[in-house]
XYZ file of C-alpha atoms in Angstrom:
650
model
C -36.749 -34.380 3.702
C -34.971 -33.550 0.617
C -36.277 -30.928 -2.072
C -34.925 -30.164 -5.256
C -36.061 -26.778 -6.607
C -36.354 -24.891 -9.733
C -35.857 -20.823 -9.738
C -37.402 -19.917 -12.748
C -38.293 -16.225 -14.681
C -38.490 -14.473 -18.289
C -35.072 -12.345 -17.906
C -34.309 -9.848 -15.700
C -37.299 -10.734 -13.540
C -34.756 -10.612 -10.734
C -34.638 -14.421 -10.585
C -31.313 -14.913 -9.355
C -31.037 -11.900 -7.350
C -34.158 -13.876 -5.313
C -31.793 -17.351 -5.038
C -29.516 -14.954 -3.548
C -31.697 -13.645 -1.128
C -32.512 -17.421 -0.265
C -28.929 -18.552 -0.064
C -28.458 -15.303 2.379
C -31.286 -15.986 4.320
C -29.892 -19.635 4.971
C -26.467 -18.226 6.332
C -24.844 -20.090 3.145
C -23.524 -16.483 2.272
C -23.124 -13.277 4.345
C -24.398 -10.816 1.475
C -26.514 -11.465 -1.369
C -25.167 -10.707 -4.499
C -26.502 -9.518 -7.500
C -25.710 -10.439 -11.188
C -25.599 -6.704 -12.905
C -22.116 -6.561 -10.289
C -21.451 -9.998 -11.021
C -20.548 -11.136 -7.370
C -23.740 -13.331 -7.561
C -22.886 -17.014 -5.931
C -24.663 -19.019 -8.508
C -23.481 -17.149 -11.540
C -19.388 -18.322 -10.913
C -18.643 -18.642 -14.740
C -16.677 -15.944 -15.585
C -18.443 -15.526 -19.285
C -21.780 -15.072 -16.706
C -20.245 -12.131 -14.609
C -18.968 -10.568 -17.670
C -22.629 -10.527 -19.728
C -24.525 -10.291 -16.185
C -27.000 -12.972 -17.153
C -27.043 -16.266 -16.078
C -26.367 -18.997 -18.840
C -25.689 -22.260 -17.502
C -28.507 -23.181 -14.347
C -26.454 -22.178 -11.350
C -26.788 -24.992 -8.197
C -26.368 -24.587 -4.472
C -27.108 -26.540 -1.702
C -28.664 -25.564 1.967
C -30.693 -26.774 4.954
C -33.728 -25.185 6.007
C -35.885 -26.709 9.455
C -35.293 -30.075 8.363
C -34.873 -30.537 4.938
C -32.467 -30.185 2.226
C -32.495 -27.717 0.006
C -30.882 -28.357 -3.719
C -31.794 -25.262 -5.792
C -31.653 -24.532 -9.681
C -31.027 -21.254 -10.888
C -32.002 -21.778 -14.157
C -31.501 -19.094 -17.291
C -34.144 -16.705 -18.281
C -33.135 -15.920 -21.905
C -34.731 -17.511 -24.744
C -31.319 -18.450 -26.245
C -30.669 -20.651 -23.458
C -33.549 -22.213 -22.806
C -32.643 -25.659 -23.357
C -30.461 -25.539 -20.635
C -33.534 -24.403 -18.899
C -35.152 -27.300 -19.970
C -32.490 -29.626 -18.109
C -33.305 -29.161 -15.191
C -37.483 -30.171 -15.305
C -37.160 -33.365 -15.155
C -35.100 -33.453 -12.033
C -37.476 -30.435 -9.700
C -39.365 -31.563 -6.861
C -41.177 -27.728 -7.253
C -40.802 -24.641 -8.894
C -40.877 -21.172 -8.401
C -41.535 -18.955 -10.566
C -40.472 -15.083 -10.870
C -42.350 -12.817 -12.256
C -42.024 -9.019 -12.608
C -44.781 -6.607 -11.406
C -44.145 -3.855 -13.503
C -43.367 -6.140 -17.059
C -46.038 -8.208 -16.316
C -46.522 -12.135 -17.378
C -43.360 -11.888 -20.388
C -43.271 -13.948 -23.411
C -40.837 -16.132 -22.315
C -42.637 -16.419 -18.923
C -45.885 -18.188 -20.828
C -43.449 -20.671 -22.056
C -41.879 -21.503 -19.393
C -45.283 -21.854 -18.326
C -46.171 -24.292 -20.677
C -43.088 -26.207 -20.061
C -43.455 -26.483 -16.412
C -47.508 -27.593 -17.313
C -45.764 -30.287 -19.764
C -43.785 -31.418 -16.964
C -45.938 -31.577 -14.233
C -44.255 -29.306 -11.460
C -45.984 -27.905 -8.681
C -45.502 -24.612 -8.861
C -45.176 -21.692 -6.320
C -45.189 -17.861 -7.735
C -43.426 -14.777 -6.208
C -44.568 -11.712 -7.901
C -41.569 -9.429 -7.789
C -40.400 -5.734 -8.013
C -43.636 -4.807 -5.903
C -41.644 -1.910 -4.707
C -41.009 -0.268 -8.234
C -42.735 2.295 -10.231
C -45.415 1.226 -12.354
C -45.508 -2.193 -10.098
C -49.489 -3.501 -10.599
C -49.483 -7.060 -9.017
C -53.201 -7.343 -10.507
C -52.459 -7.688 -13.484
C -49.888 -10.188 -13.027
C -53.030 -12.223 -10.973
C -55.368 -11.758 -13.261
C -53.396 -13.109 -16.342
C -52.586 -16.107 -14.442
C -55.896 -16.838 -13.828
C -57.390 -15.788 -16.976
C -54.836 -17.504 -19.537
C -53.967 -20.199 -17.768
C -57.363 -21.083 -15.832
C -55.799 -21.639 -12.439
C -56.572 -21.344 -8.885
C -54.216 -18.725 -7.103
C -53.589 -18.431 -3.533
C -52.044 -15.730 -1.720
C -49.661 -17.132 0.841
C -50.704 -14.454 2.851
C -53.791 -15.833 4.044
C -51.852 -18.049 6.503
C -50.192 -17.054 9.269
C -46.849 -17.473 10.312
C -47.695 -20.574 13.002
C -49.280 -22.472 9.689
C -53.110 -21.378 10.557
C -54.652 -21.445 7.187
C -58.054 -18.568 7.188
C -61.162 -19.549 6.646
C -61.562 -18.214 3.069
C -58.449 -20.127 2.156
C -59.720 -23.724 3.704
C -62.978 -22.631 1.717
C -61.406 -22.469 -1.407
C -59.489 -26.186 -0.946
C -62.529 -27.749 0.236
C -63.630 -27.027 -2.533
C -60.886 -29.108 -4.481
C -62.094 -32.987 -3.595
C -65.631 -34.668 -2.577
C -64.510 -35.880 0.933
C -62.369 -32.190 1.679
C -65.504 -30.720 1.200
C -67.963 -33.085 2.911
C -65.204 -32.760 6.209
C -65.133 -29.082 5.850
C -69.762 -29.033 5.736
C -69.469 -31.251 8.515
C -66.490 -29.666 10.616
C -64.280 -32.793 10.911
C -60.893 -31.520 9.986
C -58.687 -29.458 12.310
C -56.176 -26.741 10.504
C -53.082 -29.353 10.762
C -54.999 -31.954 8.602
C -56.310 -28.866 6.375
C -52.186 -28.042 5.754
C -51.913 -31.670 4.666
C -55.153 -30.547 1.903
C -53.095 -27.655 1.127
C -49.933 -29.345 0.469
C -51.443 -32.221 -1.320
C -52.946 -29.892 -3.383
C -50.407 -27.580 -4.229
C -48.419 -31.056 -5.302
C -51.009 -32.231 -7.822
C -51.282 -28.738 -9.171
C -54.837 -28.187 -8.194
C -53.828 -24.976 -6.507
C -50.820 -22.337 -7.176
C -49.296 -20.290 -4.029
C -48.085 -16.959 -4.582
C -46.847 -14.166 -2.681
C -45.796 -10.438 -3.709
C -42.471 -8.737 -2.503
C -39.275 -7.635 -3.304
C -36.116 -9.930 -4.106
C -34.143 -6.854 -3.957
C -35.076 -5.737 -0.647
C -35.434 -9.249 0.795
C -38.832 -8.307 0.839
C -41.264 -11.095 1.571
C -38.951 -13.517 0.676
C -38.210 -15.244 4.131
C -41.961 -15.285 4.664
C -42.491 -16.636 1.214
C -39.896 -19.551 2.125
C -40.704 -20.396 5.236
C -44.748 -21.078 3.702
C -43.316 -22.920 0.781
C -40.761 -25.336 3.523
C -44.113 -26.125 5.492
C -46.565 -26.826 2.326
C -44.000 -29.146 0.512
C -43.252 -32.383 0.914
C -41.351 -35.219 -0.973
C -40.488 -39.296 -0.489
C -37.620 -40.813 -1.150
C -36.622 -44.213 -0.731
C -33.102 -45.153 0.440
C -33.120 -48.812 1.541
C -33.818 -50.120 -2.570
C -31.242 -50.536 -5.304
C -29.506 -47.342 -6.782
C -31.427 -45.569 -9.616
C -30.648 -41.936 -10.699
C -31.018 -39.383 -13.994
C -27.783 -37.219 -15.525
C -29.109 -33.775 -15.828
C -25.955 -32.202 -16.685
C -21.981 -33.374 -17.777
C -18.886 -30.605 -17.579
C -15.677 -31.083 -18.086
C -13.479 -28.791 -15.401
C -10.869 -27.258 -16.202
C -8.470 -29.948 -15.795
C -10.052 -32.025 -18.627
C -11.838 -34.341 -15.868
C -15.574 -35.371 -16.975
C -18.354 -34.929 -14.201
C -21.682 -36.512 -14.674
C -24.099 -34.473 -12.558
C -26.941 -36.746 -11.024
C -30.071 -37.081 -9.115
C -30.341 -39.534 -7.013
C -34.003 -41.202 -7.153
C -33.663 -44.421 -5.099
C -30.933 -45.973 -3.180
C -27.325 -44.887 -2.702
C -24.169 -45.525 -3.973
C -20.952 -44.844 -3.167
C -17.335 -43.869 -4.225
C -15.170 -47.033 -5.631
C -18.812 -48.858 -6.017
C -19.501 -49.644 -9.451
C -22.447 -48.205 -11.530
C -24.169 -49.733 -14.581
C -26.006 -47.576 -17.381
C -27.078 -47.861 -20.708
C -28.265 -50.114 -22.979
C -25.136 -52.138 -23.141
C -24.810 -51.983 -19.356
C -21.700 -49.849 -19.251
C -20.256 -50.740 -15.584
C -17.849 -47.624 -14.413
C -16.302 -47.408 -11.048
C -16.949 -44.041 -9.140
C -13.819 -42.525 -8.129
C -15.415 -39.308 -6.515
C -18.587 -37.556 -5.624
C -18.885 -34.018 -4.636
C -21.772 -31.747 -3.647
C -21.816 -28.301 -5.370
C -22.697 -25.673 -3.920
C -22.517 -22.312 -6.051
C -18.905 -21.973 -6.674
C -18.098 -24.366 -3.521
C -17.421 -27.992 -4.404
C -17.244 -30.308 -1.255
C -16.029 -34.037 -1.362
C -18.684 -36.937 -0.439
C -18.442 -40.020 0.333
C -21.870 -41.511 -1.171
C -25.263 -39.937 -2.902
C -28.543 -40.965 -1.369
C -31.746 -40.891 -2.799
C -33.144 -37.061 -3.399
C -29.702 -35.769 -3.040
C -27.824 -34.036 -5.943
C -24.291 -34.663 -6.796
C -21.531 -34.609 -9.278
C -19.810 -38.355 -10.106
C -16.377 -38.589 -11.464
C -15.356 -41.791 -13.651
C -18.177 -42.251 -15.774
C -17.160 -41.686 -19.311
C -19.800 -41.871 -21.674
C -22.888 -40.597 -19.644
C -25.555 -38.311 -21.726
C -27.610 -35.799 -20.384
C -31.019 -37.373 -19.816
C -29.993 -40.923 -19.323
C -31.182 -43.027 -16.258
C -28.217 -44.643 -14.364
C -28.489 -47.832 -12.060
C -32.029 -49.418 -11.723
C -33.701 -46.520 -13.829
C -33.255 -47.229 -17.175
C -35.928 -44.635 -19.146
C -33.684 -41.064 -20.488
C -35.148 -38.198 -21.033
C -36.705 -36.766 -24.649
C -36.720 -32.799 -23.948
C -39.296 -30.307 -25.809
C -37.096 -27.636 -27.263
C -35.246 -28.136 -29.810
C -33.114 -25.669 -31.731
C -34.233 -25.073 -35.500
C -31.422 -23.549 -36.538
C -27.935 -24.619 -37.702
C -24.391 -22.828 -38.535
C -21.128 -23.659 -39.658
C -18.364 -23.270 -37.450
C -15.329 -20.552 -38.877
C -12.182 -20.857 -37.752
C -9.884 -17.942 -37.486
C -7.281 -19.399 -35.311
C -4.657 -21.731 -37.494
C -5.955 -25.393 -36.229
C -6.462 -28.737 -37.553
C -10.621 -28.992 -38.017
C -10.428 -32.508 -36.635
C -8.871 -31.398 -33.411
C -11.450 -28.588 -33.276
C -14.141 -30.879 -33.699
C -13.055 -32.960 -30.590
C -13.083 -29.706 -28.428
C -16.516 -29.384 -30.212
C -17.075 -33.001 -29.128
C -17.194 -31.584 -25.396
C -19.625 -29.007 -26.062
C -21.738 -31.186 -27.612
C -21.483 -33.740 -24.242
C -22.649 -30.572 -22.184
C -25.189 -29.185 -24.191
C -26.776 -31.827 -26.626
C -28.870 -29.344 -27.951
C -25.779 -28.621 -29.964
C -26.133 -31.669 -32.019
C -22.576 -30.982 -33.309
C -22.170 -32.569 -36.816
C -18.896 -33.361 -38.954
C -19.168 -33.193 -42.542
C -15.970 -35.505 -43.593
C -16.203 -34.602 -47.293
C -15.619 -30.992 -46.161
C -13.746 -31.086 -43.341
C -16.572 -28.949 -42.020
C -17.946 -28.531 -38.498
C -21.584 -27.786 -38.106
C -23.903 -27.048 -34.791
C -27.588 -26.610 -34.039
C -28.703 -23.243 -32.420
C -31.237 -21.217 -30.791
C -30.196 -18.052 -31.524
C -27.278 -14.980 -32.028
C -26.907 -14.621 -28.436
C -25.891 -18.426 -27.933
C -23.526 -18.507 -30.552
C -21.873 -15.370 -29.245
C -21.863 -16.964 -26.059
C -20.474 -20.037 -27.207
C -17.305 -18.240 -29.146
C -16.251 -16.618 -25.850
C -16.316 -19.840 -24.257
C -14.414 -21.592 -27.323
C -11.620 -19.176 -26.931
C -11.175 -19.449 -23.180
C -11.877 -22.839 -22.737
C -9.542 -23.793 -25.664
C -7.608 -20.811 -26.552
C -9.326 -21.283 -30.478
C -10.943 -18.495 -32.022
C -13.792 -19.316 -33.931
C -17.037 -16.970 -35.851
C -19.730 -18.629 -37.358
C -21.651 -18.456 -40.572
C -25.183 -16.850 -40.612
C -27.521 -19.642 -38.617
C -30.041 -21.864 -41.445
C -32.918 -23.506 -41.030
C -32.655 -27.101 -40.463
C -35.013 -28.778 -42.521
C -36.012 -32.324 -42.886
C -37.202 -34.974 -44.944
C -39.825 -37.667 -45.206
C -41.264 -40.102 -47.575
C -45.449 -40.977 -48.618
C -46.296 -44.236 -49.098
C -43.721 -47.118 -48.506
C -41.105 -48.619 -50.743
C -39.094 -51.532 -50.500
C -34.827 -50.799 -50.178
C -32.255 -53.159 -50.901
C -28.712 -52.998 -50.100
C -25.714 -55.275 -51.166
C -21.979 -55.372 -50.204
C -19.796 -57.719 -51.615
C -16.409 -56.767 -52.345
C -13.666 -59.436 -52.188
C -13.965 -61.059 -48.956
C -16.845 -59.422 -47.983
C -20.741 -60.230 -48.097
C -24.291 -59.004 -46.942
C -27.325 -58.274 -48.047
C -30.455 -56.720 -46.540
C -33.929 -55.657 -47.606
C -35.876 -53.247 -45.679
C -39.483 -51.864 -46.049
C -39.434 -48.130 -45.723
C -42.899 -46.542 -44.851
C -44.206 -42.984 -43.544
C -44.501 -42.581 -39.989
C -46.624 -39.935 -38.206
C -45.284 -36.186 -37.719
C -42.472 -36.253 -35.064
C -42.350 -39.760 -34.709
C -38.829 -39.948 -35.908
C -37.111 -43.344 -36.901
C -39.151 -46.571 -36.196
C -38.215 -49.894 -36.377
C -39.557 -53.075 -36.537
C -38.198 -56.577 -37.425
C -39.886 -59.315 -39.588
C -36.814 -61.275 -40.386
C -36.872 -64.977 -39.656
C -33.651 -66.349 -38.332
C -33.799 -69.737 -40.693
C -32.970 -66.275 -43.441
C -30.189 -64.495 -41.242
C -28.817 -64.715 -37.353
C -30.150 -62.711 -34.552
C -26.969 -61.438 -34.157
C -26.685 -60.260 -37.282
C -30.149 -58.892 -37.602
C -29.551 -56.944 -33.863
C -26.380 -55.337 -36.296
C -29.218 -54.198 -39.412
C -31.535 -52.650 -35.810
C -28.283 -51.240 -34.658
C -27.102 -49.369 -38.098
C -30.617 -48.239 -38.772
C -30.017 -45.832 -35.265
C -26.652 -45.041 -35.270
C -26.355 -42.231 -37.491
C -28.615 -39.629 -39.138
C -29.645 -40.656 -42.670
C -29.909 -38.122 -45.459
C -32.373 -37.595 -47.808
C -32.640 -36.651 -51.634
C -33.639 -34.215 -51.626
C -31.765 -31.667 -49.800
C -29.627 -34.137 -47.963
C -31.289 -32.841 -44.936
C -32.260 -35.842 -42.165
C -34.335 -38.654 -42.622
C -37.474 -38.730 -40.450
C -40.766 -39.821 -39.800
C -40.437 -43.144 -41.217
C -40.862 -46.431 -39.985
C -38.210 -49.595 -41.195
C -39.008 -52.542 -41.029
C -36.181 -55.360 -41.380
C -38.054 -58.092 -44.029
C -35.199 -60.460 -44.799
C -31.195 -60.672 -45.148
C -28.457 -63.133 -46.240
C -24.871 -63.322 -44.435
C -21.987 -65.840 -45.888
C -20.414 -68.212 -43.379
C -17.137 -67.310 -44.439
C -16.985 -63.908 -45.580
C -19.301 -61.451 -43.667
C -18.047 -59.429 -41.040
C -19.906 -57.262 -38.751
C -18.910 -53.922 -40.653
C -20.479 -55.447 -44.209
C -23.617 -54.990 -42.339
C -23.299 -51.713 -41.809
C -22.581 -51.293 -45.780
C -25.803 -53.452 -46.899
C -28.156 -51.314 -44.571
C -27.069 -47.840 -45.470
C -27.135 -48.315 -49.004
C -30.830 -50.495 -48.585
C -31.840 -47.241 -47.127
C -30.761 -45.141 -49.091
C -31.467 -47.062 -52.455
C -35.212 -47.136 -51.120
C -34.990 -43.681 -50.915
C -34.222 -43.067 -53.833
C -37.504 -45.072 -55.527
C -39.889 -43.496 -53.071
C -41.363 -40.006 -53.021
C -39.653 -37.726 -51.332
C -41.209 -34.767 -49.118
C -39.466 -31.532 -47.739
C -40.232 -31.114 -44.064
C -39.911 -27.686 -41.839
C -40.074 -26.219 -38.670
C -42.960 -24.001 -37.392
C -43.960 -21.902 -34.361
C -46.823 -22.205 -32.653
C -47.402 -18.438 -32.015
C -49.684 -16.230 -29.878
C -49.484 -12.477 -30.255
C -50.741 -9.742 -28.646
C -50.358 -6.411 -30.021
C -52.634 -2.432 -29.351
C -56.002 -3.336 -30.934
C -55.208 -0.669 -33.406
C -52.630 -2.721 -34.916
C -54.708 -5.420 -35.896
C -55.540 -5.209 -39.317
C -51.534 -5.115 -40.261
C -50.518 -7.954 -37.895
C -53.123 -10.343 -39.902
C -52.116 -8.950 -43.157
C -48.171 -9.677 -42.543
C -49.181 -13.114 -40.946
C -50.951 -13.944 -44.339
C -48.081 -12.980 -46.135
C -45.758 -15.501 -43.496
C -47.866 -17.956 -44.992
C -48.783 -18.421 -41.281
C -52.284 -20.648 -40.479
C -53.979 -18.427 -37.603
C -57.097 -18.737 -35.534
C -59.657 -16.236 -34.709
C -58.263 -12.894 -33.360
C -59.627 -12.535 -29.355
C -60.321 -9.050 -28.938
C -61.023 -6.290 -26.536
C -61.078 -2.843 -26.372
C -57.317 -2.266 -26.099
C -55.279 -5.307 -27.372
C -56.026 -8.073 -29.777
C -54.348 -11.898 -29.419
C -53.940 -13.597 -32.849
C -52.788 -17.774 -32.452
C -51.450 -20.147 -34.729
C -48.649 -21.687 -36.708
C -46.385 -20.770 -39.142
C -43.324 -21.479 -40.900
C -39.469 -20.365 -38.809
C -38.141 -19.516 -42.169
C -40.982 -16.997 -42.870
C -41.221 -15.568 -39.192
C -37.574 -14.548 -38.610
C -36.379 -11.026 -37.605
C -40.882 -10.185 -37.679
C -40.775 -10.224 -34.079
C -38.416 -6.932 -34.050
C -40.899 -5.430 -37.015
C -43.368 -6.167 -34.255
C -42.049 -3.932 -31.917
C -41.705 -1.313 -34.291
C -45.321 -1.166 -35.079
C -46.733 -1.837 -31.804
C -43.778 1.053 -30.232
C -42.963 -1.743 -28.396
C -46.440 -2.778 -26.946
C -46.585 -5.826 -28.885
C -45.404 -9.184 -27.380
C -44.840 -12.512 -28.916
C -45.291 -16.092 -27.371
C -43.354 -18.789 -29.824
C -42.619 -22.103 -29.018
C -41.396 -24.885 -31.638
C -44.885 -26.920 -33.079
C -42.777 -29.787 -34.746
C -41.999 -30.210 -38.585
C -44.916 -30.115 -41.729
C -44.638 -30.053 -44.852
C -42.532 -26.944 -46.564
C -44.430 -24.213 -47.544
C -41.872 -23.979 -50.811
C -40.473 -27.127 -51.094
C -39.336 -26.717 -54.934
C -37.669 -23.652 -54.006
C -35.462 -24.743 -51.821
C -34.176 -27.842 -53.404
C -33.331 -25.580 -55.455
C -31.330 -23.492 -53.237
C -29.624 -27.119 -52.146
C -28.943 -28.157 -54.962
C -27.987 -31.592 -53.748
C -26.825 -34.365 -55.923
C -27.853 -37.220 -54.291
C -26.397 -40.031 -56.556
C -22.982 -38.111 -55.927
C -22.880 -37.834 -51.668
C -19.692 -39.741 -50.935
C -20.842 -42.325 -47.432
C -24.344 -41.956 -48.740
C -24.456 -43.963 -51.876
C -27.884 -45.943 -52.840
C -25.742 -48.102 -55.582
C -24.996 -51.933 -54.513
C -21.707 -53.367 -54.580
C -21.667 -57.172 -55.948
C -18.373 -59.639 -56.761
C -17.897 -62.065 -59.741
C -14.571 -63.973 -60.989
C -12.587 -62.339 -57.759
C -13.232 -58.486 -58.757
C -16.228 -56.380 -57.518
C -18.150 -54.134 -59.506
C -21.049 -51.595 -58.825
C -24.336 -52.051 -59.666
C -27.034 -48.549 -59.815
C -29.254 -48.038 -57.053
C -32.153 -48.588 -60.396
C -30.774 -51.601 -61.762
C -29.511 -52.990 -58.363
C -32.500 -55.375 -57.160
C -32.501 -57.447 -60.188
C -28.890 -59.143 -58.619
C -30.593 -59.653 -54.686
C -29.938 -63.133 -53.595
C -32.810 -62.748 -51.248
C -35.906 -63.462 -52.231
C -39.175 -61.683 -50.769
C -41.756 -64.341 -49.476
């Protein structure tokens, strides 16, 4: 059987220093290590041993009875927690760290919620049980009360499997006909483990156990329980299907596309199709990693981990072989920076080592503003970006700082409008119209095609679908991205001799962007969804500030020491208040954030203001038409342009 596991914690939780313990156990290493002397096994990048935290998740590989065991050390800092995020989609189970003395952390609620989002079974080892001020009640009892969920205590079952009586009480419990065997005593203990373990896997139940990662307390016992009560089914006979969850490039510039295998196997030389335009690569060699170990393979069968060399355009996310759906993560970074360069190099070389980043970590959403030889990047925070110059410099000997992070804002439109583009220079012709409509919040970019091919090709109306995705489209507003809008293709005209697949591109951008320009324009931002708990003294000030945050909060839940406040409210206001927080509380307060999505912006006309975009002026982005008469071309206004269509709207 073959398991893949997520290791999971708020920082400092002593989540790695409990893979190590595991990785010990299995004989994969004769001493565990520990990240604050950075001989940990996972943590092999040297930027990791010289912070002490982990950054990137950390994989290893080891057999236990008789499975396979792939685990994923994952990060425990908020900064990083899209590379957390990575690795959900791919876990057979999780386990989740948390600290007896700190207690259920903020970041531990999210993770929470992420691992709730993603439907992983879920196993909890209460750590630090040896350490002053260690209260593993309280750890039980917010699990239970905040997150309304049946706990077990793994040690209610013996080491032969022998489940007590209380504990097959409680799963009866669970399902109509486990209850109805356990009134009438039909089921003996081995088919009440095959309750447990189909219960822990639909998430009816969570395991826990209490110990000390440290010590290697309670950790083999913990393990060997969690090998008996999981289970997982793979198929290997069917065709090859698998998910990228992470790409590097080594050292040596070579690109590795790490995969899951889901069905099947393939092999190295065999060929393997992905994407939408069924990119077929040849494999030219698979290895298994293990920590800081990388052994050559000679295939990857389904439920086994591996890292494939020869595919070149992989994404993180993206189904290869048979399964074809990629992956749409949850966090998303709501900040953005401009890249400084303090070494003397050529911004468009930069922005190809940038290029690699932005294959590793996505998140990054690295952006290349050609008018000013600018490179921007998305980012979750200082300790990222610090992160990420260190890494710069010794990946690529460039030394780079970065402006102060912004928030990225959006933009929408109400109503619908109808955009028409033209491009007709000398040899050249096309022309599109395109209905432009609001969508719903976060539904993006829609798109939906009414053309009728008697008006223009397939082909050709595949290239309008194709331009419409491609690349981010700015508003007028701030020039910030388009979103939440839904385009519909209604008609276009092509010229048997003149058009060219590029003049497509030309007549859609500029029918976008000249219906932008007629519709009405909103300013979207980012919010938090927010809970906060802080001494029940301090609430009167907390729901003053969060008034003045412009911040839309519930009902405050209160008790006789601490009061919990919920809601939403805008990034922009809510920066830097979580450190006023813990000046107020003396550091009793904790905050829970997580990104809501994009509404409308609180003050909209002040920061268009701050922009100060000219949108009839962005050079790439013009809404004017360009037409052709007598063998010269001439431009026609984005206001005057739809008078000279050739189409005609039925």
């Amino acid at each position: 059987m073959k398991k893949t596991i997520g290791i999971l914690a708020h920082v400092d939780a002593g989540k790695t220093t409990f893979s190590e313990q595991l990785f010990c156990n299995a004989g994969v290493i004769s001493k565990a290590g520990r990240v604050d002397h950075k001989n940990s096994f996972l943590d092999d990048d040297d930027i990791e041993k010289k912070r002490g935290i982990t950054i990137y998740f950390g994989q290893g590989y080891f057999e236990y009875n008789d499975s396979k065991y792939y685990i994923l050390d994952t990060p425990g800092h908020i900064d990083f927690s899209s590379e957390m995020e990575r690795a959900f989609p791919i876990l057979d189970y999780a386990v989740l760290i948390v600290s007896a003395v700190e207690g259920v952390q903020a970041h531990t609620e999210t993770i929470w919620e992420y691992l709730d989002t993603y439907n992983i079974p879920t196993f909890i080892f209460i750590n630090k049980i040896d350490r002053v001020g260690a209260v593993e009640q309280n750890v039980l009892k917010h699990f239970e009360e905040n997150f309304n969920i049946k706990m077990i205590d793994l040690k209610d079952i013996d080491d032969g499997g022998q489940l007590s009586g209380e504990l097959i009480e409680s799963i009866a419990e669970l399902k109509d006909e486990w209850l109805e065997g356990y009134l009438n005593d039909d089921f003996d203990n081995e088919i009440w483990q095959n309750c447990f373990t189909e219960a822990i896997r639909n998430r009816k139940v969570f395991p826990y156990i209490s110990g000390s990662a440290l010590k290697n307390n309670g950790v083999e016992s913990f393990f060997s329980r969690f090998d008996r009560f999981t289970s997982t089914a793979y198929n290997e006979d069917s065709a090859f299907g698998g998910k990228v969850y992470k790409v590097v490039y080594d050292k040596d510039g070579a690109r590795w596309s790490y995969v899951k295998a889901y069905t099947g196997q393939i092999k190295v030389r065999d060929y393997l199709k992905y994407g939408a335009d069924e990119i077929n690569e040849k494999i030219t060699e698979i290895v298994r990693i293990n920590g800081r170990n990388r052994k050559k393979i000679n295939q990857i069968k389904a439920g086994e981990l591996a890292a494939i060399r020869g595919l070149s355009e992989t994404r993180v996310g993206q189904g290869v072989g048979i399964l074809k759906s990629d992956e749409e993560y949850e966090i998303y970074p709501v900040l953005k920076t401009k890249v400084k360069f303090i070494s003397n190099i050529d911004p468009k070389l930069a922005y190809k080592y940038f290029k690699f980043l932005d294959d590793e970590d996505p998140s990054l959403q690295v952006f290349w503003n050609e008018d000013r030889r600018e490179i921007y990047i998305h980012t979750m925070g200082e300790i990222q970006l610090e992160v990420l110059k260190e890494s710069i410099m010794d990946r690529f000997k460039v030394e780079v700082s970065f402006d102060e992070p912004e928030i990225i804002y959006k933009e929408t439109i109400v109503g619908e409008v109808i955009g028409s583009g033209h491009f007709e220079p000398l040899k050249h012709y096309a022309e599109v119209q395109l209905k432009i409509e609001s969508g719903e919040r976060g539904s993006g970019i829609l798109f939906e095609n009414k053309c009728h091919a008697d008006d223009l090709s397939i082909g050709y109306q595949n290239l309008v679908k194709q331009h419409v995705f491609e690349r981010k489209h700015r508003g007028v507003l701030t020039g910030s991205e388009l979103t939440d809008v839904k385009i519909t293709l209604l008609t276009g005209k092509s010229h048997n001799k003149h058009t060219e697949g590029g003049d497509f591109r030309e007549a859609t951008y500029r029918a976008i962007r000249q219906g932008l320009k007629e519709a009405k324009s909103k300013l979207l931002e980012p919010y938090y969804k927010f809970k906060i708990k802080v001494p029940s003294k301090c609430i009167g000030k907390l729901l003053s500030d969060l008034q003045i945050l412009k911040a839309d909060s519930e009902e405050p839940i209160l008790d006789e020491d601490y009061a919990i406040v919920s809601g939403i409210v805008p990034v922009s206001k809510f920066r830097g208040y979580e450190k006023k927080i813990a000046i107020y509380t003396s550091g009793r307060g904790v905050v829970n954030l997580k990104f809501e999505g994009y509404r409308d912006c609180h003050d909209e006309n002040e920061i268009i203001g701050i922009f100060n975009y000219d949108a009839n002026n962005d050079e790439g982005h013009s809404p004017d038409s360009i037409f052709c008469s007598k063998g010269k071309h001439y431009k026609i206004a984005w206001n005057e342009a739809k008078k000279y269509m050739h189409t005609v709207l039925k």
